[in-house]
XYZ file of C-alpha atoms in Angstrom:
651
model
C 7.193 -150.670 -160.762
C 9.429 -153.036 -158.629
C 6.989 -151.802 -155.405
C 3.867 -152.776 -157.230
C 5.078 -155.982 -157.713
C 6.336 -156.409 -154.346
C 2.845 -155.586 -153.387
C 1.211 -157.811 -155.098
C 3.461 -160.677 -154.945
C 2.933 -160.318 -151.335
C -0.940 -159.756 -151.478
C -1.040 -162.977 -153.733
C 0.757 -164.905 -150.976
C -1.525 -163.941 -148.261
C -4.530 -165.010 -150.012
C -2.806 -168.120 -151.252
C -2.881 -169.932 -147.669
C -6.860 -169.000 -147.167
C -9.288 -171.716 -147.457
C -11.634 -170.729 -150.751
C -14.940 -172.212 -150.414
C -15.955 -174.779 -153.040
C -19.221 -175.722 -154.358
C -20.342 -179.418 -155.726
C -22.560 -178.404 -158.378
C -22.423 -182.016 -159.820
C -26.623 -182.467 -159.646
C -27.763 -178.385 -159.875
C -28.682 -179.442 -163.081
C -31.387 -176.529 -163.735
C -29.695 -174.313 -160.820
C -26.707 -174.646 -162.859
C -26.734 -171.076 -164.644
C -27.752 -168.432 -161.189
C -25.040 -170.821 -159.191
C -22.153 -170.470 -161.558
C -23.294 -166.576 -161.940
C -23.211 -166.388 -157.777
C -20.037 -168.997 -157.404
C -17.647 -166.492 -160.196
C -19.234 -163.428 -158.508
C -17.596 -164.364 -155.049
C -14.479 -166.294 -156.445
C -15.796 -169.423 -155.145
C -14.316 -173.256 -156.381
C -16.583 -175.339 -158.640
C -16.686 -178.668 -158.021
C -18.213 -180.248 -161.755
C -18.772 -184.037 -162.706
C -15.868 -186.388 -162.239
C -14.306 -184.629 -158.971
C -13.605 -187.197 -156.501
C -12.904 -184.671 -153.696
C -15.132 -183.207 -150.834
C -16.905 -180.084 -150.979
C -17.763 -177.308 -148.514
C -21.121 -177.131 -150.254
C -23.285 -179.836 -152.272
C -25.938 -177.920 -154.351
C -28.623 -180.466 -155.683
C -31.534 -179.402 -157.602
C -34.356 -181.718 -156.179
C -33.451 -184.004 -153.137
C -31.150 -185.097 -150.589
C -30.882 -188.425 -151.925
C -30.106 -187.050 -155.871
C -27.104 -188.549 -156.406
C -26.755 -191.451 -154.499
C -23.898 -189.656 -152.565
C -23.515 -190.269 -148.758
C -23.357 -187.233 -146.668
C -22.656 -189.171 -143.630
C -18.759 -189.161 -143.383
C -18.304 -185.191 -144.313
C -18.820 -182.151 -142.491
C -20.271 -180.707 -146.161
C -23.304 -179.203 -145.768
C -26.175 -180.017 -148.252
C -28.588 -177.457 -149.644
C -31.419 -180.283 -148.927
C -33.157 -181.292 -146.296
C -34.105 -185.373 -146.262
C -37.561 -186.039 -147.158
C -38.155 -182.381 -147.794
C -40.085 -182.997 -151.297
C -42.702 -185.220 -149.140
C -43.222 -183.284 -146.500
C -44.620 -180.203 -149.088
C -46.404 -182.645 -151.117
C -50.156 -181.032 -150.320
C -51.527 -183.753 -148.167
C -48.591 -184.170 -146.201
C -48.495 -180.592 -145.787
C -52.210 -180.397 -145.240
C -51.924 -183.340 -142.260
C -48.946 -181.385 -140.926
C -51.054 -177.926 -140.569
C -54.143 -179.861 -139.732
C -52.247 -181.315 -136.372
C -51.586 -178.045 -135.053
C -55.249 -176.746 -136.180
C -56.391 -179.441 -133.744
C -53.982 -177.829 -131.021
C -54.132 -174.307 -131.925
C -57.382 -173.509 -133.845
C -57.309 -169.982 -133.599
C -53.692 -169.670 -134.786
C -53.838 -171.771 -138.298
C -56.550 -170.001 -139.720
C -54.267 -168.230 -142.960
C -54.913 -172.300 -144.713
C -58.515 -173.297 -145.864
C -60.357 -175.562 -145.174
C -59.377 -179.042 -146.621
C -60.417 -182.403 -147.315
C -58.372 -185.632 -148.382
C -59.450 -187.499 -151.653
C -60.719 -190.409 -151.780
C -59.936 -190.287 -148.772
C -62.326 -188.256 -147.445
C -64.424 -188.323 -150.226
C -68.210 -188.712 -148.577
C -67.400 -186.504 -145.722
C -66.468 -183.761 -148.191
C -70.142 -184.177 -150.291
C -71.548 -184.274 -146.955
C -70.027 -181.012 -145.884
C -70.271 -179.298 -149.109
C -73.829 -179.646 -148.929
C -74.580 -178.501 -145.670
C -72.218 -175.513 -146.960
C -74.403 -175.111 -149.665
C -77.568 -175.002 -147.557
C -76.187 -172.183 -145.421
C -75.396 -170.576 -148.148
C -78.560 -170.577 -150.179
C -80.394 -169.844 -146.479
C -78.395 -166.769 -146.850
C -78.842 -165.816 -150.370
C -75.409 -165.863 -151.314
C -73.848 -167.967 -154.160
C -72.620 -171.125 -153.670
C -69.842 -171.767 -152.572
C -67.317 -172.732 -155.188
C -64.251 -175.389 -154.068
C -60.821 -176.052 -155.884
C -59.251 -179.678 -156.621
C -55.738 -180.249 -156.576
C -53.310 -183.458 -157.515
C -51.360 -183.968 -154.283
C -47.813 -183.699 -155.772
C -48.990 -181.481 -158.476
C -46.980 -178.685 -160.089
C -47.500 -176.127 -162.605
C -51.045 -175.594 -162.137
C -51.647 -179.088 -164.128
C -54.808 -180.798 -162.769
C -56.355 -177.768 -161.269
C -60.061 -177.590 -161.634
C -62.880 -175.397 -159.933
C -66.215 -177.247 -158.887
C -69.404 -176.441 -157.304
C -71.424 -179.293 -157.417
C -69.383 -181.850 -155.292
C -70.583 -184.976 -157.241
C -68.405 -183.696 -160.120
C -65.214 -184.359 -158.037
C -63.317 -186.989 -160.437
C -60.603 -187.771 -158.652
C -58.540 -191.180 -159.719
C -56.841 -193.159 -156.937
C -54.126 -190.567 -157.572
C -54.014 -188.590 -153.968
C -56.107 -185.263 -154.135
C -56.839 -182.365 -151.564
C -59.943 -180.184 -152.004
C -60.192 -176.808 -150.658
C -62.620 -174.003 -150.043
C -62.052 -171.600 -152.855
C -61.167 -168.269 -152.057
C -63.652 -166.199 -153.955
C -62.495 -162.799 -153.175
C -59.169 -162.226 -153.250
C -57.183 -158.669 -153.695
C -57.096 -157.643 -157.295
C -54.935 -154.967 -158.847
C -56.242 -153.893 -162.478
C -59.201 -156.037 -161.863
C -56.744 -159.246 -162.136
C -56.174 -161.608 -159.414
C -52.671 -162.395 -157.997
C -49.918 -164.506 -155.812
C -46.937 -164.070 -154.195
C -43.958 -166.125 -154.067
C -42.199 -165.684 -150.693
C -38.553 -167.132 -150.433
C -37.503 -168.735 -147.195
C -34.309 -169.845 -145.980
C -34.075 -172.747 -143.647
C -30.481 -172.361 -142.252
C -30.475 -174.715 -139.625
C -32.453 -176.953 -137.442
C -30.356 -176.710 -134.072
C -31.421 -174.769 -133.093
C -34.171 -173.433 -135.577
C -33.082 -170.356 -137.421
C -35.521 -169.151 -140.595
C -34.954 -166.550 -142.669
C -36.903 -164.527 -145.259
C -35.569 -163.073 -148.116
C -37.108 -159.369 -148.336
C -37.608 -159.559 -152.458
C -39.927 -162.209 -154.570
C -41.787 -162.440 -157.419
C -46.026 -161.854 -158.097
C -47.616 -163.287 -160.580
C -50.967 -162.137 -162.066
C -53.550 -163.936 -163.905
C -54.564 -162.709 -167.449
C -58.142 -162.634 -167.574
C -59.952 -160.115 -165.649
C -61.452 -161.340 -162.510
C -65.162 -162.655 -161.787
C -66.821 -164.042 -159.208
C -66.726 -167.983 -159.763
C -70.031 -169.288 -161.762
C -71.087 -172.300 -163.851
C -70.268 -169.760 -166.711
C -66.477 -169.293 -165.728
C -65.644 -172.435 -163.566
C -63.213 -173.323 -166.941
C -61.224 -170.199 -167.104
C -57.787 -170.909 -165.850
C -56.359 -167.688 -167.083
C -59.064 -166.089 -164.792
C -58.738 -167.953 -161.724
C -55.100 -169.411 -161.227
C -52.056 -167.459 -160.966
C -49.535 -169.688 -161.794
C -46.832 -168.584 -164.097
C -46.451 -172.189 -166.268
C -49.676 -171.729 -167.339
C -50.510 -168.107 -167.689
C -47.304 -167.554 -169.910
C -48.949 -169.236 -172.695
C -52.170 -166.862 -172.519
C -52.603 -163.966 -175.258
C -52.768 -161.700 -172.907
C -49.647 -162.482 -171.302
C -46.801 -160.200 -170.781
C -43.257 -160.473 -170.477
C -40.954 -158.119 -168.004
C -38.972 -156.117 -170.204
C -36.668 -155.164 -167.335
C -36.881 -155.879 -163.278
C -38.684 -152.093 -163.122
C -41.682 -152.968 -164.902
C -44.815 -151.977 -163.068
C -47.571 -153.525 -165.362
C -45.734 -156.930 -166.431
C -47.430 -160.594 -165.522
C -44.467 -161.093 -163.783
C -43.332 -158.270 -160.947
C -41.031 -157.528 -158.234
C -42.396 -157.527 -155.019
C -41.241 -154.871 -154.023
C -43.199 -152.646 -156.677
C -46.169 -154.263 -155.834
C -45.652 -152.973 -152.069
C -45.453 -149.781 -153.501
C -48.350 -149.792 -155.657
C -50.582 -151.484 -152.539
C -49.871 -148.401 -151.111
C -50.969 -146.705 -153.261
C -54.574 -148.185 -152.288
C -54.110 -148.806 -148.334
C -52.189 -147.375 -145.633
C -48.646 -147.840 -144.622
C -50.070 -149.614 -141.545
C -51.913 -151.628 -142.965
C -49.195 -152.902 -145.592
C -46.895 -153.116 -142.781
C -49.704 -155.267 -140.323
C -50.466 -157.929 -143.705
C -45.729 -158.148 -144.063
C -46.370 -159.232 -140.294
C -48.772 -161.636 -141.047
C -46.883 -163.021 -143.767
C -43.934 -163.693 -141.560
C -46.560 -165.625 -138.733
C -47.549 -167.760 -141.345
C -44.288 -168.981 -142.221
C -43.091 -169.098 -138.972
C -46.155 -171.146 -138.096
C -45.972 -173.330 -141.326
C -42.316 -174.370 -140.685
C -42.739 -174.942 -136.873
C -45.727 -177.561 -138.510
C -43.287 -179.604 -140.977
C -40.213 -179.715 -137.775
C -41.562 -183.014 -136.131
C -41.307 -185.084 -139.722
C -38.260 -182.744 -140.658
C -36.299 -183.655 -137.599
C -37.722 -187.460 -137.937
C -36.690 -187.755 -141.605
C -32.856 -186.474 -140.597
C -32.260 -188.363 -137.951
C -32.825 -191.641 -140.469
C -30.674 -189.921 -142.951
C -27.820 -188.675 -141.100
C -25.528 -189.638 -137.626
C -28.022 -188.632 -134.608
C -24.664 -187.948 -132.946
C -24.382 -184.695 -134.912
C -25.300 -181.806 -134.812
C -28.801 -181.229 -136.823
C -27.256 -178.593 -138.959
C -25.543 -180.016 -142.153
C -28.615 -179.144 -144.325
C -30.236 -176.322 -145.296
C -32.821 -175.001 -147.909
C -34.933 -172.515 -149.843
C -37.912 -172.696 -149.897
C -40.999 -171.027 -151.858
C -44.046 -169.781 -150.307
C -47.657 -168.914 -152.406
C -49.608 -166.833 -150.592
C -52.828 -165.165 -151.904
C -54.103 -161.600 -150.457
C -57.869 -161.641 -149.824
C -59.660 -157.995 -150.259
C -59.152 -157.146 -146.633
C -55.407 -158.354 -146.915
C -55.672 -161.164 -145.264
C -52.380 -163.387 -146.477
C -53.799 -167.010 -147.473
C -51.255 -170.079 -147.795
C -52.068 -171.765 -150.868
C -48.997 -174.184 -150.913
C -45.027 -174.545 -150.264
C -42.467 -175.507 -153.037
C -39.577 -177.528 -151.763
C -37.977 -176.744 -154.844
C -39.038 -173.404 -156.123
C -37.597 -172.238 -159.686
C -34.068 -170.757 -159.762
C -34.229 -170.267 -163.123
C -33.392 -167.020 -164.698
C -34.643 -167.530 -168.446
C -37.852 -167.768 -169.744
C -39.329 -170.025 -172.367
C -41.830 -168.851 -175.371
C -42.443 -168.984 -179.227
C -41.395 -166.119 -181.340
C -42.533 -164.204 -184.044
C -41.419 -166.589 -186.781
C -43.458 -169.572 -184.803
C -40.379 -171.029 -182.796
C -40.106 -171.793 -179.454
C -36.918 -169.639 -177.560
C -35.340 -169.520 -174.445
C -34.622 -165.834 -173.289
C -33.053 -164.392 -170.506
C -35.548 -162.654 -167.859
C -33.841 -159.296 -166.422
C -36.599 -160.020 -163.369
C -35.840 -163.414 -162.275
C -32.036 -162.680 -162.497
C -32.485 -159.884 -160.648
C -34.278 -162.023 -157.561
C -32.563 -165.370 -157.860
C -29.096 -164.205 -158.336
C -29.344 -162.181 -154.962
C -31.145 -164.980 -153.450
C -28.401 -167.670 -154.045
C -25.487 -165.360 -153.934
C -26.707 -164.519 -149.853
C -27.578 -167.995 -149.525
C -24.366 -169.068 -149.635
C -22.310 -166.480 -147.999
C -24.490 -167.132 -144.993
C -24.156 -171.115 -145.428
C -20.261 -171.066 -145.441
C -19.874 -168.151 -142.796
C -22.866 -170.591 -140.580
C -20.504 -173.732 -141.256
C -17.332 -171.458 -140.322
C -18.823 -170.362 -137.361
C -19.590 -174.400 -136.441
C -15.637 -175.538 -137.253
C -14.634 -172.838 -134.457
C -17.405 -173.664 -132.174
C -15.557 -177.325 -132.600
C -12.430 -176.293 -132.083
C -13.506 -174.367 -128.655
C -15.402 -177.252 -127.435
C -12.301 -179.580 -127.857
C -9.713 -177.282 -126.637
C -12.339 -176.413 -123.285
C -12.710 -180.268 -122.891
C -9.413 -180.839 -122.617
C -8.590 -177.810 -120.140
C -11.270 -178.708 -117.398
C -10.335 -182.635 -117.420
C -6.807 -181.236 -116.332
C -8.579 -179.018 -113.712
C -10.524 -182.121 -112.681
C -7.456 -183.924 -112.537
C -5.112 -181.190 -111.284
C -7.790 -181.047 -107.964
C -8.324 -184.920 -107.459
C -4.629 -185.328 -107.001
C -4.306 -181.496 -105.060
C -7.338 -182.642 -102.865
C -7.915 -179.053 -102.354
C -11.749 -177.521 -102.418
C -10.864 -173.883 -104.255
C -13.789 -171.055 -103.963
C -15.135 -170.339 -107.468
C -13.400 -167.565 -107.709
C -10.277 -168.421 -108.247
C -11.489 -171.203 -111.305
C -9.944 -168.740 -113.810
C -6.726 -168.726 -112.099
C -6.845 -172.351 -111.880
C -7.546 -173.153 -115.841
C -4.802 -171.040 -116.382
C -2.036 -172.033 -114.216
C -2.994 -175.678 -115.378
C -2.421 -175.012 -118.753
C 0.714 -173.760 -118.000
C 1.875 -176.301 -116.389
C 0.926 -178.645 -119.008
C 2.407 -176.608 -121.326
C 6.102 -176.922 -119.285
C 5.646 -180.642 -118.824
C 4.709 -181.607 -122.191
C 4.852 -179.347 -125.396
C 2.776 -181.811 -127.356
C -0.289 -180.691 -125.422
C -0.078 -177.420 -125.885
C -3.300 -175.752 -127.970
C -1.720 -174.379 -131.557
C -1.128 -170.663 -131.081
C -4.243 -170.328 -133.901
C -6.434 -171.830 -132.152
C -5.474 -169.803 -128.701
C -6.314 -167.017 -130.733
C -9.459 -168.008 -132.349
C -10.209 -168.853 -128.753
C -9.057 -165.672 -126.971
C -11.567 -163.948 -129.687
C -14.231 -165.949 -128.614
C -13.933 -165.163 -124.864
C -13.696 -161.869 -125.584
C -16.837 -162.152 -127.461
C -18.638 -164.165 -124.508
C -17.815 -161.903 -121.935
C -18.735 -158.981 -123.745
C -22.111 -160.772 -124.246
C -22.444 -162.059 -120.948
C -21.927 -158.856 -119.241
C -25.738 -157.798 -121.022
C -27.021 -161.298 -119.805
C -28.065 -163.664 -117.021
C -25.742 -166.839 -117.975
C -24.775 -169.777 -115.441
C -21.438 -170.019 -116.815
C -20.415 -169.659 -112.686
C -22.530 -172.177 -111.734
C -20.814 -174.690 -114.678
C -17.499 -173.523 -113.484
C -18.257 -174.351 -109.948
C -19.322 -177.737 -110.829
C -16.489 -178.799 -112.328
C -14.386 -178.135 -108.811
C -16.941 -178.276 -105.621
C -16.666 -181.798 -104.442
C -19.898 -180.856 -102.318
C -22.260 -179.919 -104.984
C -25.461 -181.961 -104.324
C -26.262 -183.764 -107.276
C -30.028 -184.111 -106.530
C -30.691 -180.557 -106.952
C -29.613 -179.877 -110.488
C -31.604 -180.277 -113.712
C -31.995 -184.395 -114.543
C -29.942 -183.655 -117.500
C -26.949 -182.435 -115.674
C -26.867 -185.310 -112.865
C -24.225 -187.169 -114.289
C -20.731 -187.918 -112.991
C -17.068 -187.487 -113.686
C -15.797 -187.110 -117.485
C -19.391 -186.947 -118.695
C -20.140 -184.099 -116.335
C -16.918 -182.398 -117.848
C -18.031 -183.060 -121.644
C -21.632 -181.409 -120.595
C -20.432 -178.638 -119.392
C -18.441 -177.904 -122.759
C -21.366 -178.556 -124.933
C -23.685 -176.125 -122.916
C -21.161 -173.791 -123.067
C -20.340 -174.675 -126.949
C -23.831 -173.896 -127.463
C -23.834 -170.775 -126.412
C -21.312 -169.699 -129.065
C -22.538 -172.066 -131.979
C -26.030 -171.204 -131.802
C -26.194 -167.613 -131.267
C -27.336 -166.288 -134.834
C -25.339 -164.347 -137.093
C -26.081 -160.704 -136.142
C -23.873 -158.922 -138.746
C -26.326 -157.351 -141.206
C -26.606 -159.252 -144.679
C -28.415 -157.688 -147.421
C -32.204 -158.663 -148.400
C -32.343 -161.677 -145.485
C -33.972 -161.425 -142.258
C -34.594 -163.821 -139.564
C -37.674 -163.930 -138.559
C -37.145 -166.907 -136.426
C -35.971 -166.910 -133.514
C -38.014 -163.950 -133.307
C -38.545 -160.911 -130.424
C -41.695 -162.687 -129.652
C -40.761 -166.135 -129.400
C -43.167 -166.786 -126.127
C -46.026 -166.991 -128.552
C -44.545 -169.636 -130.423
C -43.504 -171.605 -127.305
C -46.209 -173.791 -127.319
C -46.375 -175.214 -131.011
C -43.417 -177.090 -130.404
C -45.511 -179.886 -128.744
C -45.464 -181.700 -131.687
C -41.906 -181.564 -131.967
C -41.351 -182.991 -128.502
C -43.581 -185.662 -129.726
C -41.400 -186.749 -132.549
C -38.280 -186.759 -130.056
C -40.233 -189.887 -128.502
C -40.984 -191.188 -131.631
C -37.040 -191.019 -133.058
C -36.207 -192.643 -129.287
C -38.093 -195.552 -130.120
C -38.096 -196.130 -133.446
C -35.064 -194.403 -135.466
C -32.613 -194.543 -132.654
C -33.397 -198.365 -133.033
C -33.166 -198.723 -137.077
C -36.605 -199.464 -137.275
C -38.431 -197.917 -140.369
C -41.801 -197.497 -138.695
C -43.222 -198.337 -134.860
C -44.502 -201.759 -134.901
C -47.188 -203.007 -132.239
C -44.436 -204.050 -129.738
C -43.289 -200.399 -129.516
C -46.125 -198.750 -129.100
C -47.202 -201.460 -126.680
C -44.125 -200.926 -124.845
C -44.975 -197.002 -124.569
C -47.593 -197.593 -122.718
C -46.490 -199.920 -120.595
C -43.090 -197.857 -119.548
C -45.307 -194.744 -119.000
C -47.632 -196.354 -116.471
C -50.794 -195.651 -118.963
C -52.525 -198.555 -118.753
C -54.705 -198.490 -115.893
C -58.830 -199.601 -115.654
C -59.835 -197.136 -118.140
C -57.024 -197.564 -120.654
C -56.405 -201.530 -120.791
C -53.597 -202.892 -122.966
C -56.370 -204.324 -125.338
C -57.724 -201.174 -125.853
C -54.438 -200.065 -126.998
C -54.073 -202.746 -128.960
C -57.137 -201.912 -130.857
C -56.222 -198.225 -130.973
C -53.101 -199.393 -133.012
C -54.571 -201.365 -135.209
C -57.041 -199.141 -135.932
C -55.233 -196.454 -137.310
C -52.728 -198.878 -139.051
C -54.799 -199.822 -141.012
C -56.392 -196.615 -142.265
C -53.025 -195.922 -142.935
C -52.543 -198.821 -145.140
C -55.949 -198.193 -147.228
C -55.186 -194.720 -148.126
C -51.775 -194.531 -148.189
C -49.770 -196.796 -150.404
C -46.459 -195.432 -149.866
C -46.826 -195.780 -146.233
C -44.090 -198.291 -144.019
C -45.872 -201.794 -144.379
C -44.399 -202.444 -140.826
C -45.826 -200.487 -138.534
C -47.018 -196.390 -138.158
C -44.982 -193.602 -139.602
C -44.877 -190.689 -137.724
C -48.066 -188.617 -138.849
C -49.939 -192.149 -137.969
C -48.021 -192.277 -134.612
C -48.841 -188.603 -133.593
C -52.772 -189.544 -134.271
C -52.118 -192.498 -132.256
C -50.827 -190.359 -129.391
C -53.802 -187.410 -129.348
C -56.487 -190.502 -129.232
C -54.428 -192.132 -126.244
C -53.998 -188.849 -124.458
C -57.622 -187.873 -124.936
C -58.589 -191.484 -123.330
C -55.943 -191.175 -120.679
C -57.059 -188.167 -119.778
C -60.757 -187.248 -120.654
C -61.527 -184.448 -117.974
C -58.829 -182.696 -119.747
C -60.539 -179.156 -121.596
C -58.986 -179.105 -124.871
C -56.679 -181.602 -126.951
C -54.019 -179.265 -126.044
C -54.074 -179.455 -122.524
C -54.465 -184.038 -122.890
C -51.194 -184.234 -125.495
C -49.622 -181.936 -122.821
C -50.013 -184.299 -120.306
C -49.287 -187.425 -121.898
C -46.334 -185.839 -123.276
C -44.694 -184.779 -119.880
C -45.935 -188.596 -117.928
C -43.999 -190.270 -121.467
C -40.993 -187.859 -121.119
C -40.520 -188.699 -117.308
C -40.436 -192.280 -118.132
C -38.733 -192.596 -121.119
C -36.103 -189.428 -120.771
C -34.929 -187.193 -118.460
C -32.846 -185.184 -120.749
C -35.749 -184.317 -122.898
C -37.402 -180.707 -121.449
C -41.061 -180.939 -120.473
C -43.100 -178.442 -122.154
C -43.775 -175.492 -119.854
């Protein structure tokens, strides 16, 4: 008996000196029940109302902002992303995929076709009747189109028109889209999907999907669309708020339930197979994970503008992260449609509905517990292990930076040229030395270790890849390296050459992703064909210039000086492209901005504006130029040599 104790008197000690992750949970507010579920499950610290001190984790249930709390003096990292809830608003999300439809019009093909409102409202009539004349040319039926409130939720506002004129749309913002009139049914009932996505990080970008969701089916048996059935909700949208309160609804008894409104996706897999091959299921799954890809790699220009006015530009874009919900609808040939993306999908694992006796109850749902639970519990073991991973990374880059300045300084006063191959030997008897000298430089014995674990890693790594860790080492001790032959970004002197080195190789270690397997998530970005993707960041090089000129300067929007200043820097203004012309192009599109938009920056052009600003300039700076692709491509790389060496061209 005395043993046992011993045991676990010394078992209770160990774990009493390890760091337990905590969890702010002050504003989950509707997360509150799955989080507290996940947070007991792993033996996790709750942070509740009132607690004054600083969290590993801050778990808000809407935005960034909730709160009022400022993230900027913490290394917490927030389950938000700033400006998020905009960016999937549906005409901010429609302008985002609509930019790289322009660039890459074969590639964004999975959204329909879309029109602004009012916006947009006479070229839409225009277009839906020349759509309508093809169609009756053809002797097909006409096509039907679907109106939707910009920020929206719920299915609330939803309607289904043919004739265009019948569009009412208040000055509220709308989108209207081409109505997909024949999508997959199962049972003869339409249905979506909700895909779950994990944003873990922006530097660099690492996406993950979660390999379970949720379908939901409609409860009227599908038609066609008609004048007859144009009103039926319960026939032609899918979403779950308003379908629950149809007759015809039902309820998952259990998370096994094969006929339910409400199914796992998995289940639905397996009953698609039922109907198509394994190929073929396995072909629309990689088609799914393009489209996020694709969608997310369209929302990283205003992402990364949005954080850099929220948060230090100095650090590291990684203290946010975020689930996400995609919608997708299957067409009959399995085609996977976006229909939107919830910044803020559910996490709640009840369900409301009225009784028997007439009252309305709130019931636990075995299916969404099921889901969520496992969604939220690998969330956050991946978030903490992901913000672990960053505190050694720290740790290694201070500890390196303060070895090589002593090798710098140990050779300035030696005067000696040593061959590369002896730089190991050379870190090491340094740190020895300082070590004998003066014991308050020493590294902590930890830290050595940590450290020693991390080599161990590299090397092991290294040995399988074609690194330049020999030509960083080298750097640091050849007086006769010439300068004018390395990359822009590394032609800097002394102590900053020293701190560059450490961050490239800090890098290598902080952003390689977590390989260790973690149930249900998989990262689909960075993914084993990155190459195709290489070229949709374009748009994110573009916001890079617009964050150098604007955010880096705490402006809100670019004014006309700015943008005036652009042009001027980058040598565009020539006999063709005159500095009044630009003028006018500003102007232009600032004020389209202001008569549509009323949230927009009364100063000057946020970025969408700027980015339409920038394909008009590069198409007039350079016209002979074959597609709008290969013009942004070019402006981009003249504005990048001008305005910042340490910024990559595009390939």
């Amino acid at each position: 008996m005395a043993s046992k104790t011993s045991v676990s008197r010394k078992i209770k000690n160990r774990n009493s000196g390890k760091h337990v992750p905590t969890v702010d949970t002050t504003q989950a507010r509707s997360n509150m029940e799955v989080l507290r579920m996940c947070l007991k499950d792993l033996g996790w610290k709750e942070y509740g109302s009132g607690s004054s001190a600083d969290a590993d984790i801050y778990w808000n249930s809407a935005t960034f902002q909730q709160g009022n709390r400022n993230y900027t003096s913490t290394s917490a990292r927030v389950n938000k992303f700033p400006g998020m809830c905009d960016l999937m608003r549906k005409t901010n999300l429609t302008r985002s995929l609509n930019v790289m439809r322009m660039l890459f019009p074969d590639e964004f093909d999975f959204y329909p076709k879309t029109w602004f409102l009012p916006e947009q409202r006479e070229q839409f009539q225009d277009d839906a009747d020349s759509i309508h004349k093809k169609d009756r040319r053809r002797h097909r039926p006409l096509t039907t189109f679907i109106v939707k409130p910009s920020d929206g939720s719920e299915g609330a506002g939803i309607y289904l028109i043919q004739d265009p004129t019948h569009c009412n749309v208040p000055n509220r913002p709308h989108i209207v889209q081409e109505y997909i009139d024949r999508p997959l049914l199962m049972n003869g009932l339409k249905f979506d999907i909700r895909i779950y996505v994990l944003i873990l990080k922006l530097d660099p970008l690492e996406v993950l999907l979660y390999d379970e969701g949720l379908v939901r089916f409609a409860t009227v048996s599908y038609q066609p669309p008609s004048n007859k059935n144009l009103h039926e909700a319960f026939m032609h949208l899918t979403n779950y708020s308003l379908n629950k309160r149809s007759a015809t609804y039902k309820h998952a008894l259990d998370e096994k339930q094969t006929d339910a409104s409400k199914r796992k996706l998995s289940i639905v897999w397996s009953q698609l197979g039922q109907l198509f091959s394994k190929n073929e299921i396995e072909q629309t799954k990689e088609m799914i994970k393009e489209l996020v890809n694709k969608t997310i790699l369209a929302i990283l220009p205003e992402l990364r503008v949005q954080y850099a006015s929220e948060l230090p530009i100095t650090r590291k874009q990684n203290r946010c992260f975020q689930i996400i919900g995609f919608d997708i609808l299957l067409t009959d040939q399995l085609k996977p449609i976006l229909l939107e993306v919830n910044a803020n999908p559910s996490l709640r694992i009840d369900f409301d509905h009225v009784n028997e006796a007439g009252k309305f109850v709130t019931e636990p749902s075995a299916i969404d517990e099921d889901i969520k639970k496992s969604l939220v519990l690998e969330t956050l073991k991946r978030v903490i292990k992901c913000k672990q991973n960053r505190k050694l990374s720290e740790s290694n880059d201070e500890m390196m930076t303060q070895e090589d300045k002593k090798v710098i300084h140990h050779q300035t006063e030696a005067h000696s040229k040593i061959a590369v191959k002896h730089v190991k030997k050379t870190h090491y008897d340094t740190q020895l030395s300082a070590c004998d000298s003066d014991s308050s430089s020493c590294i902590s014995e930890e830290l050595s270790n940590k450290e020693q674990q991390y080599q161990t890693g590299k090397e092991s790594q290294n040995s399988n890849e074609n690194t330049t860790s020999g030509a960083s080492d080298s750097m640091l001790i050849d007086d006769n390296i010439n300068f004018s032959t390395l990359d822009p970004s590394m032609t800097i002197t002394g102590e900053q050459n020293v701190i560059q080195s450490s961050v490239n190789r800090t890098d290598m270690a902080a952003d390689t992703p977590i390989t260790n397997p973690i149930k249900l998530f998989k990262i689909i970005f960075p993914s084993t064909s990155q190459t195709k993707y290489q070229q949709m960041f374009l748009p994110e090089k573009i916001a890079f210039i617009y964050i150098e000129l604007v955010v880096k300067r705490g402006y809100k929007a670019m004014t006309n000086w700015p943008f005036r200043n652009l042009a001027k820097i980058c040598d565009l203004v020539d006999q063709s492209t005159t500095m009044i012309s630009i003028d006018m192009l500003y102007t232009q599109i600032f004020y389209k901005l202001k008569q549509y938009d009323s949230q927009s920056p009364a100063t000057g052009l946020d970025f969408p504006a700027f980015i339409e600003a920038f394909f008009l300039l590069s198409q007039r700076k350079y016209s002979n130029s074959y597609t709008l692709l290969d013009s942004a491509t070019e402006l981009l790389k003249t504005c990048i040599r001008h305005l910042d060496p340490s910024v990559d061209e595009p390939a």
